[in-house]
Amino acid sequence: MKNAPYDLRVDSGGDQFAVSGPTPRLSWKPPSGMARPGGYELRLTVDGEARPAVRAAPGRHRFLPWPWAALRSGRQVAWQVRADDATGPSPWSEWHTFEVGLLDQDWRARWISPAEPGDPGHGKRPAHTLTTRFEARAGVRSARLYATALGVYEAYVNGERAGTAVLSPGSTSYDRTLYAQASDVTAAVRAGGNLLEILLSDGWYRGQVGAFRLPAGWGTTLGARAELHIAYGDGSRQVVRSDETWTSTRSAILRADLMDGQTTDFRGGPGTGRPVLVDQVEAPAIDWSPAPAVRVVESRPALRVERIGDGRWIADFGRNTSGWIALSDLGPAGTRTVVDHGEHLGPDGDLTTTHLDSVSPDGQLVPFVQRDEAVSAGRGETFEPRHTVHGFRYARLRRDGAPLDPASITMRVVHTDLRRTGTFACDDDGLNRLHEIADWSFRGNAVDVPTDCPTRERLAWTGDYQVFAPTATRLYDVLGFSRKWLRSVRDDQLPDGRIANFSPDGRRVKHHLDDRLAMMTGSAGWGDAIVAVPWELYESYGDRDVLTENWEAMVRWVEWALETARTARHASRTERSAEPLPHERYLWDGSFHWGEWSEPKPKAADGTPVDPIRTDPVAWFMADKGEVGTAFLYRSTSTLARVARVLDRTEDAARYSETAEHVRDAWRTEFLAPDGRTAGDTQAGYVRALSLGLVPDELRTAAAARLVELIRAAGTHLGTGFLATRDLLPVLARTGHVDLAYELLFRRTAPSWLYMLDRGATTIWEDWEGVDGNGDAHDSLNHYSKGAVIRFLHTHTLGLRQSPGSVAWESFEVAPIPHPSLTWARGTHESPQGTIAVEWRTTGDELTLTVDVPSATTARVVFPDGTAETVATGTFRATRPLPGAR
């Protein structure tokens, strides 16, 4: 019996249901057991009415352009697909349903803003409640609430919260992009009088931003827009819209800031409503996000709650994460509970956050604070602060004159509700835990955008995500999440083509080009995300449109970097020769670069780490980082040539290919010696040169040997930082040093990954010694970029990787490289073709390998002894001797 296609999807996000625009793209998985379907047939209903069936060409099951007439606002859609081959059609798939959002041209609601009699300043403002009442008749068939805001909002119908999404409408570049949310509120609407409320706070729109807690610059006035569409059983409709009849009151939330926290006094009454302000804001057209919703994805009780003094307790939740705490027992009326959140406990067992303090550009200390407060009304309230979000493992609770029930404390884990697509496990507990903390660190930073840390900065730095994206695509379906973020990257691009350091950029550097931050914008390895991330998404998911929508931004970035290389020189080269040498026009050395960033710090005589940036910031800023800049210029230019070929831009492909060769040759001339040594002679430099193809074939062995020497000279420790760590182990494996790669992976002294585990890490640290030998914390303890190492566990330990030149896993390789201490490993990847499963086990001198190959896919299986087989759809299992076995 034939199987049906499955996993039908549209490329849109949504909360309770998928919500699309008028022409969503369609995707599905081929039916298992049908090697090469001859084609597909699709059928559709819109609001229950059937549309003519259509056919899709063979092999076209990803991102099929909408094959019917464009849909109108609010339409409820269901579609099915079946495959066929020479023996006839498969069964029809299950129905997949989605709805069309309220399209921008159909919104009639007005923007309304709260009446704010005074402004206590950023970080201290209250949340406001915007309210209307309406009458509804009996016989409600369905009710949809469409809403958005400039600020963070929650909507309620008769006291019931609409939807399950939190922190809506999300983090975007509000000057150009604004997303709305749709909720099914049918069950909340009742015959007779009804109350519709919107609770609105500063959020990302005008709240505090970054380590220095400066106000976001998107706007100064909050706004909300909402339409409630009610359909009755008799076919009639009713619409309730935000307009001048709504009222505004200050809510019980006296302070709401995403960074600092929330204060709620439940004793406060509703207050006197004031008329809302109407049409006081400017907002871009409303759109519908391609990303999944941000939700409470898990609730965790405290593992332990310890009293540390009168009225003070420490709750340990066992895991560093992103979210907040819900308190179900606030004590008698008037009881104040103060909750401080953090990642680390000091020697005295109390919470400490000093490692997250910052010093502003003008030298002022900015203490780190994540504090929620609740005052009880004595009516059994539950405090759940949904207008802030924190990064924490520990919470210190203070309460005077009232007991604290440990069972009343619950951690809510909050992040984008990503669908898992990859798993890994082996028989080494340390590697499993490393995989777990790297995975968890990314989850804690995937809060609508890919942030660097959920604590001090909470900014979506471009460098962090371009480093981790190839690992993220192995763990989760991050296509919609990444496309949403890339839109902000494009929105924030500077007029000259530079890419902002982080996006959404609430500091709005593109409008403040004389700002100090603007001077530090346009760095290699950071701005290159606009090229690297779309290419990774294309290779992993086969989404050609993601290249199309980012093409112009890619070109502007690369052309700016090329022009900077041509026109700006580092001072050291000017001293060398007044006139540029011919190759220098392709050296990207005359503008700011962050460089390798976060390499292991050198130690002083007493063993104390020394931070070169803080020791001499001017020298660090002015240092020649042309090796890094030129290497990434080569990578982005050559990648741009590949993108052009995919997009059938033949002339662009030829031009950028030729330019990339010039950049590569310039790098070799300036930074590579005839014996294979690089000018910088660092671990990171060799990793970068070898991984990016900058070293000619005849010198690769020498360059790899020098990398090995440097690692051994460091006591067999890594010396890489932000940009090169991800590629260190794969480079060693590819150049014949896999034993050393595993030595580094299993190393348990600093700097190493397993050192983090032995020091109690539950997420990846920003600094290699985030918790030093004295137990003191340094920098962020949840900074996922160095966790990109776990991709090695998938690609080399398990051995599963996509074939060169393959897109969307249409072909893949399984070539495990086991370590002698491991006897088994297994993992899966939910590819666009279907589920790939790999497992290997060693018994004595033999290895048994099992591979599940999905439909319309081919695999090449390479055993450690060098034998190889090509495998088609189905399950493959074979046993071969291990190398050296007799």
mmCIF file of N, CA, C and O in Angstrom, residues 761-832:
data_model
loop_
_atom_site.group_PDB
_atom_site.id
_atom_site.type_symbol
_atom_site.label_atom_id
_atom_site.label_comp_id
_atom_site.label_asym_id
_atom_site.label_seq_id
_atom_site.Cartn_x
_atom_site.Cartn_y
_atom_site.Cartn_z
ATOM 1 N N ALA A 761 28.488 24.753 34.189
ATOM 2 C CA ALA A 761 27.750 25.467 33.147
ATOM 3 C C ALA A 761 26.526 24.680 32.706
ATOM 4 O O ALA A 761 26.590 23.455 32.518
ATOM 5 N N THR A 762 25.433 25.376 32.528
ATOM 6 C CA THR A 762 24.236 24.769 31.908
ATOM 7 C C THR A 762 23.926 25.425 30.571
ATOM 8 O O THR A 762 22.988 25.017 29.893
ATOM 9 N N THR A 763 24.704 26.448 30.227
ATOM 10 C CA THR A 763 24.669 27.078 28.903
ATOM 11 C C THR A 763 26.111 27.458 28.560
ATOM 12 O O THR A 763 26.989 27.469 29.423
ATOM 13 N N ILE A 764 26.351 27.776 27.288
ATOM 14 C CA ILE A 764 27.694 28.125 26.840
ATOM 15 C C ILE A 764 28.062 29.529 27.321
ATOM 16 O O ILE A 764 27.240 30.443 27.311
ATOM 17 N N TRP A 765 29.327 29.699 27.718
ATOM 18 C CA TRP A 765 29.786 30.982 28.244
ATOM 19 C C TRP A 765 30.312 31.883 27.133
ATOM 20 O O TRP A 765 30.789 31.422 26.096
ATOM 21 N N GLU A 766 30.278 33.193 27.402
ATOM 22 C CA GLU A 766 30.907 34.162 26.503
ATOM 23 C C GLU A 766 32.425 34.069 26.596
ATOM 24 O O GLU A 766 33.128 34.063 25.590
ATOM 25 N N ASP A 767 32.943 34.012 27.802
ATOM 26 C CA ASP A 767 34.382 33.913 28.042
ATOM 27 C C ASP A 767 34.744 32.450 28.253
ATOM 28 O O ASP A 767 33.984 31.691 28.856
ATOM 29 N N TRP A 768 35.931 32.044 27.758
ATOM 30 C CA TRP A 768 36.333 30.646 27.931
ATOM 31 C C TRP A 768 36.411 30.257 29.395
ATOM 32 O O TRP A 768 36.220 29.099 29.751
ATOM 33 N N GLU A 769 36.712 31.228 30.280
ATOM 34 C CA GLU A 769 36.736 30.967 31.717
ATOM 35 C C GLU A 769 35.656 31.808 32.377
ATOM 36 O O GLU A 769 35.917 32.624 33.253
ATOM 37 N N GLY A 770 34.439 31.591 31.944
ATOM 38 C CA GLY A 770 33.310 32.352 32.462
ATOM 39 C C GLY A 770 33.160 32.225 33.962
ATOM 40 O O GLY A 770 32.704 33.161 34.634
ATOM 41 N N VAL A 771 33.525 31.086 34.508
ATOM 42 C CA VAL A 771 33.636 30.912 35.959
ATOM 43 C C VAL A 771 35.052 30.410 36.209
ATOM 44 O O VAL A 771 35.413 29.318 35.762
ATOM 45 N N ASP A 772 35.858 31.223 36.876
ATOM 46 C CA ASP A 772 37.276 30.874 37.021
ATOM 47 C C ASP A 772 37.492 29.915 38.183
ATOM 48 O O ASP A 772 36.542 29.471 38.841
ATOM 49 N N GLY A 773 38.768 29.610 38.426
ATOM 50 C CA GLY A 773 39.098 28.644 39.473
ATOM 51 C C GLY A 773 38.709 29.081 40.864
ATOM 52 O O GLY A 773 38.593 28.253 41.773
ATOM 53 N N ASN A 774 38.507 30.385 41.042
ATOM 54 C CA ASN A 774 38.068 30.892 42.348
ATOM 55 C C ASN A 774 36.554 30.900 42.493
ATOM 56 O O ASN A 774 36.030 31.300 43.539
ATOM 57 N N GLY A 775 35.857 30.514 41.426
ATOM 58 C CA GLY A 775 34.400 30.525 41.475
ATOM 59 C C GLY A 775 33.791 31.847 41.092
ATOM 60 O O GLY A 775 32.564 32.026 41.215
ATOM 61 N N ASP A 776 34.609 32.805 40.622
ATOM 62 C CA ASP A 776 34.100 34.109 40.216
ATOM 63 C C ASP A 776 33.635 34.069 38.760
ATOM 64 O O ASP A 776 34.284 33.459 37.907
ATOM 65 N N ALA A 777 32.527 34.746 38.482
ATOM 66 C CA ALA A 777 31.961 34.766 37.133
ATOM 67 C C ALA A 777 32.501 35.955 36.348
ATOM 68 O O ALA A 777 32.815 37.010 36.927
ATOM 69 N N HIS A 778 32.601 35.756 35.018
ATOM 70 C CA HIS A 778 33.074 36.802 34.122
ATOM 71 C C HIS A 778 32.196 36.824 32.878
ATOM 72 O O HIS A 778 31.969 35.774 32.260
ATOM 73 N N ASP A 779 31.717 37.991 32.531
ATOM 74 C CA ASP A 779 30.925 38.171 31.310
ATOM 75 C C ASP A 779 29.676 37.273 31.343
ATOM 76 O O ASP A 779 29.324 36.711 32.364
ATOM 77 N N SER A 780 29.025 37.172 30.196
ATOM 78 C CA SER A 780 27.773 36.427 30.124
ATOM 79 C C SER A 780 28.008 34.923 30.261
ATOM 80 O O SER A 780 28.972 34.386 29.705
ATOM 81 N N LEU A 781 27.118 34.258 30.969
ATOM 82 C CA LEU A 781 27.189 32.800 31.099
ATOM 83 C C LEU A 781 26.183 32.108 30.190
ATOM 84 O O LEU A 781 25.926 30.912 30.339
ATOM 85 N N ASN A 782 25.619 32.864 29.254
ATOM 86 C CA ASN A 782 24.717 32.267 28.255
ATOM 87 C C ASN A 782 24.941 33.006 26.944
ATOM 88 O O ASN A 782 24.253 33.971 26.624
ATOM 89 N N HIS A 783 25.932 32.526 26.182
ATOM 90 C CA HIS A 783 26.394 33.208 24.972
ATOM 91 C C HIS A 783 26.707 32.105 23.965
ATOM 92 O O HIS A 783 27.783 31.543 23.983
ATOM 93 N N TYR A 784 25.813 31.806 23.075
ATOM 94 C CA TYR A 784 25.798 30.509 22.401
ATOM 95 C C TYR A 784 26.840 30.283 21.322
ATOM 96 O O TYR A 784 27.036 29.162 20.863
ATOM 97 N N SER A 785 27.567 31.316 20.868
ATOM 98 C CA SER A 785 28.363 31.170 19.644
ATOM 99 C C SER A 785 29.413 30.063 19.733
ATOM 100 O O SER A 785 29.599 29.292 18.784
ATOM 101 N N LYS A 786 30.113 29.933 20.852
ATOM 102 C CA LYS A 786 31.131 28.883 20.972
ATOM 103 C C LYS A 786 30.504 27.490 21.008
ATOM 104 O O LYS A 786 31.199 26.485 20.832
ATOM 105 N N GLY A 787 29.206 27.427 21.221
ATOM 106 C CA GLY A 787 28.506 26.139 21.183
ATOM 107 C C GLY A 787 28.367 25.583 19.784
ATOM 108 O O GLY A 787 27.904 24.444 19.608
ATOM 109 N N ALA A 788 28.784 26.354 18.765
ATOM 110 C CA ALA A 788 28.737 25.844 17.389
ATOM 111 C C ALA A 788 29.592 24.603 17.215
ATOM 112 O O ALA A 788 29.471 23.901 16.208
ATOM 113 N N VAL A 789 30.446 24.301 18.193
ATOM 114 C CA VAL A 789 31.264 23.088 18.121
ATOM 115 C C VAL A 789 30.413 21.830 17.998
ATOM 116 O O VAL A 789 30.863 20.819 17.432
ATOM 117 N N ILE A 790 29.181 21.861 18.483
ATOM 118 C CA ILE A 790 28.404 20.605 18.472
ATOM 119 C C ILE A 790 28.017 20.187 17.056
ATOM 120 O O ILE A 790 27.611 19.042 16.848
ATOM 121 N N ARG A 791 28.172 21.073 16.087
ATOM 122 C CA ARG A 791 27.965 20.639 14.704
ATOM 123 C C ARG A 791 28.954 19.532 14.348
ATOM 124 O O ARG A 791 28.631 18.636 13.551
ATOM 125 N N PHE A 792 30.151 19.563 14.910
ATOM 126 C CA PHE A 792 31.145 18.515 14.699
ATOM 127 C C PHE A 792 30.610 17.159 15.155
ATOM 128 O O PHE A 792 30.902 16.127 14.540
ATOM 129 N N LEU A 793 29.837 17.141 16.225
ATOM 130 C CA LEU A 793 29.254 15.882 16.691
ATOM 131 C C LEU A 793 28.313 15.292 15.646
ATOM 132 O O LEU A 793 28.230 14.074 15.485
ATOM 133 N N HIS A 794 27.601 16.160 14.936
ATOM 134 C CA HIS A 794 26.696 15.692 13.882
ATOM 135 C C HIS A 794 27.463 15.301 12.632
ATOM 136 O O HIS A 794 27.191 14.249 12.033
ATOM 137 N N THR A 795 28.396 16.157 12.203
ATOM 138 C CA THR A 795 29.026 15.964 10.895
ATOM 139 C C THR A 795 30.178 14.969 10.918
ATOM 140 O O THR A 795 30.477 14.350 9.892
ATOM 141 N N HIS A 796 30.835 14.783 12.074
ATOM 142 C CA HIS A 796 32.008 13.919 12.118
ATOM 143 C C HIS A 796 31.842 12.739 13.076
ATOM 144 O O HIS A 796 32.079 11.596 12.680
ATOM 145 N N THR A 797 31.447 13.014 14.309
ATOM 146 C CA THR A 797 31.240 11.886 15.227
ATOM 147 C C THR A 797 30.130 10.988 14.705
ATOM 148 O O THR A 797 30.318 9.775 14.532
ATOM 149 N N LEU A 798 28.957 11.558 14.456
ATOM 150 C CA LEU A 798 27.877 10.792 13.832
ATOM 151 C C LEU A 798 28.179 10.560 12.357
ATOM 152 O O LEU A 798 27.883 9.488 11.810
ATOM 153 N N GLY A 799 28.739 11.561 11.703
ATOM 154 C CA GLY A 799 29.161 11.423 10.315
ATOM 155 C C GLY A 799 28.143 11.859 9.288
ATOM 156 O O GLY A 799 28.324 11.609 8.092
ATOM 157 N N LEU A 800 27.087 12.562 9.705
ATOM 158 C CA LEU A 800 26.016 12.935 8.779
ATOM 159 C C LEU A 800 26.227 14.355 8.282
ATOM 160 O O LEU A 800 26.242 15.310 9.060
ATOM 161 N N ARG A 801 26.378 14.495 6.964
ATOM 162 C CA ARG A 801 26.504 15.818 6.374
ATOM 163 C C ARG A 801 25.967 15.793 4.947
ATOM 164 O O ARG A 801 25.943 14.752 4.296
ATOM 165 N N GLN A 802 25.554 16.942 4.505
ATOM 166 C CA GLN A 802 25.026 17.060 3.165
ATOM 167 C C GLN A 802 26.152 16.911 2.144
ATOM 168 O O GLN A 802 27.282 17.359 2.387
ATOM 169 N N SER A 803 25.862 16.309 1.014
ATOM 170 C CA SER A 803 26.880 16.128 -0.015
ATOM 171 C C SER A 803 27.277 17.475 -0.598
ATOM 172 O O SER A 803 26.445 18.394 -0.688
ATOM 173 N N PRO A 804 28.528 17.626 -1.034
ATOM 174 C CA PRO A 804 28.938 18.867 -1.692
ATOM 175 C C PRO A 804 28.059 19.158 -2.908
ATOM 176 O O PRO A 804 27.799 18.276 -3.724
ATOM 177 N N GLY A 805 27.574 20.383 -2.986
ATOM 178 C CA GLY A 805 26.719 20.777 -4.099
ATOM 179 C C GLY A 805 25.259 20.424 -3.931
ATOM 180 O O GLY A 805 24.416 20.878 -4.709
ATOM 181 N N SER A 806 24.921 19.642 -2.912
ATOM 182 C CA SER A 806 23.516 19.283 -2.675
ATOM 183 C C SER A 806 22.785 20.464 -2.044
ATOM 184 O O SER A 806 23.376 21.288 -1.345
ATOM 185 N N VAL A 807 21.492 20.528 -2.292
ATOM 186 C CA VAL A 807 20.624 21.537 -1.700
ATOM 187 C C VAL A 807 19.444 20.816 -1.058
ATOM 188 O O VAL A 807 18.895 19.861 -1.633
ATOM 189 N N ALA A 808 19.063 21.270 0.126
ATOM 190 C CA ALA A 808 17.890 20.725 0.825
ATOM 191 C C ALA A 808 18.011 19.232 1.079
ATOM 192 O O ALA A 808 17.013 18.518 1.126
ATOM 193 N N TRP A 809 19.239 18.742 1.228
ATOM 194 C CA TRP A 809 19.481 17.348 1.593
ATOM 195 C C TRP A 809 18.967 16.362 0.540
ATOM 196 O O TRP A 809 18.566 15.250 0.871
ATOM 197 N N GLU A 810 19.007 16.770 -0.731
ATOM 198 C CA GLU A 810 18.632 15.835 -1.784
ATOM 199 C C GLU A 810 19.640 14.694 -1.887
ATOM 200 O O GLU A 810 19.317 13.609 -2.370
ATOM 201 N N SER A 811 20.866 14.943 -1.451
ATOM 202 C CA SER A 811 21.842 13.862 -1.301
ATOM 203 C C SER A 811 22.691 14.167 -0.079
ATOM 204 O O SER A 811 22.923 15.332 0.256
ATOM 205 N N PHE A 812 23.145 13.121 0.586
ATOM 206 C CA PHE A 812 23.935 13.322 1.791
ATOM 207 C C PHE A 812 24.960 12.209 1.930
ATOM 208 O O PHE A 812 24.903 11.184 1.235
ATOM 209 N N GLU A 813 25.898 12.436 2.817
ATOM 210 C CA GLU A 813 26.944 11.469 3.102
ATOM 211 C C GLU A 813 26.869 11.056 4.565
ATOM 212 O O GLU A 813 26.509 11.862 5.424
ATOM 213 N N VAL A 814 27.199 9.809 4.819
ATOM 214 C CA VAL A 814 27.363 9.330 6.191
ATOM 215 C C VAL A 814 28.767 8.751 6.274
ATOM 216 O O VAL A 814 29.062 7.727 5.657
ATOM 217 N N ALA A 815 29.635 9.439 6.984
ATOM 218 C CA ALA A 815 31.036 9.031 7.087
ATOM 219 C C ALA A 815 31.491 9.237 8.530
ATOM 220 O O ALA A 815 32.212 10.193 8.843
ATOM 221 N N PRO A 816 31.102 8.378 9.445
ATOM 222 C CA PRO A 816 31.438 8.571 10.854
ATOM 223 C C PRO A 816 32.940 8.442 11.101
ATOM 224 O O PRO A 816 33.630 7.659 10.450
ATOM 225 N N ILE A 817 33.416 9.243 12.040
ATOM 226 C CA ILE A 817 34.804 9.166 12.489
ATOM 227 C C ILE A 817 34.756 8.915 13.994
ATOM 228 O O ILE A 817 34.796 9.849 14.798
ATOM 229 N N PRO A 818 34.657 7.665 14.401
ATOM 230 C CA PRO A 818 34.494 7.379 15.834
ATOM 231 C C PRO A 818 35.783 7.631 16.607
ATOM 232 O O PRO A 818 36.884 7.515 16.082
ATOM 233 N N HIS A 819 35.638 7.990 17.841
ATOM 234 C CA HIS A 819 36.756 8.049 18.770
ATOM 235 C C HIS A 819 36.848 6.703 19.486
ATOM 236 O O HIS A 819 35.811 6.076 19.759
ATOM 237 N N PRO A 820 38.044 6.231 19.799
ATOM 238 C CA PRO A 820 38.161 4.910 20.445
ATOM 239 C C PRO A 820 37.373 4.772 21.738
ATOM 240 O O PRO A 820 36.991 3.652 22.118
ATOM 241 N N SER A 821 37.115 5.884 22.425
ATOM 242 C CA SER A 821 36.372 5.796 23.688
ATOM 243 C C SER A 821 34.874 5.657 23.483
ATOM 244 O O SER A 821 34.136 5.424 24.446
ATOM 245 N N LEU A 822 34.402 5.832 22.252
ATOM 246 C CA LEU A 822 32.970 5.760 21.967
ATOM 247 C C LEU A 822 32.635 4.405 21.343
ATOM 248 O O LEU A 822 33.349 3.929 20.461
ATOM 249 N N THR A 823 31.527 3.826 21.790
ATOM 250 C CA THR A 823 31.076 2.552 21.210
ATOM 251 C C THR A 823 29.799 2.693 20.395
ATOM 252 O O THR A 823 29.446 1.770 19.683
ATOM 253 N N TRP A 824 29.133 3.846 20.515
ATOM 254 C CA TRP A 824 27.943 4.060 19.681
ATOM 255 C C TRP A 824 27.615 5.549 19.608
ATOM 256 O O TRP A 824 27.994 6.336 20.469
ATOM 257 N N ALA A 825 26.920 5.883 18.556
ATOM 258 C CA ALA A 825 26.349 7.224 18.397
ATOM 259 C C ALA A 825 25.124 7.094 17.517
ATOM 260 O O ALA A 825 25.058 6.229 16.632
ATOM 261 N N ARG A 826 24.158 7.937 17.748
ATOM 262 C CA ARG A 826 22.962 7.940 16.906
ATOM 263 C C ARG A 826 22.426 9.359 16.818
ATOM 264 O O ARG A 826 22.659 10.189 17.694
ATOM 265 N N GLY A 827 21.713 9.612 15.735
ATOM 266 C CA GLY A 827 21.132 10.929 15.558
ATOM 267 C C GLY A 827 20.161 10.933 14.406
ATOM 268 O O GLY A 827 20.126 9.995 13.582
ATOM 269 N N THR A 828 19.371 11.990 14.345
ATOM 270 C CA THR A 828 18.401 12.149 13.262
ATOM 271 C C THR A 828 18.456 13.572 12.747
ATOM 272 O O THR A 828 18.912 14.486 13.437
ATOM 273 N N HIS A 829 17.979 13.719 11.521
ATOM 274 C CA HIS A 829 17.787 15.058 10.976
ATOM 275 C C HIS A 829 16.512 15.046 10.145
ATOM 276 O O HIS A 829 16.366 14.232 9.231
ATOM 277 N N GLU A 830 15.598 15.933 10.504
ATOM 278 C CA GLU A 830 14.343 16.057 9.768
ATOM 279 C C GLU A 830 14.596 17.000 8.598
ATOM 280 O O GLU A 830 14.470 18.209 8.715
ATOM 281 N N SER A 831 14.983 16.414 7.472
ATOM 282 C CA SER A 831 15.345 17.209 6.305
ATOM 283 C C SER A 831 14.100 17.578 5.505
ATOM 284 O O SER A 831 13.017 17.031 5.737
ATOM 285 N N PRO A 832 14.236 18.493 4.533
ATOM 286 C CA PRO A 832 13.090 18.798 3.662
ATOM 287 C C PRO A 832 12.596 17.598 2.869
ATOM 288 O O PRO A 832 11.482 17.614 2.356
#
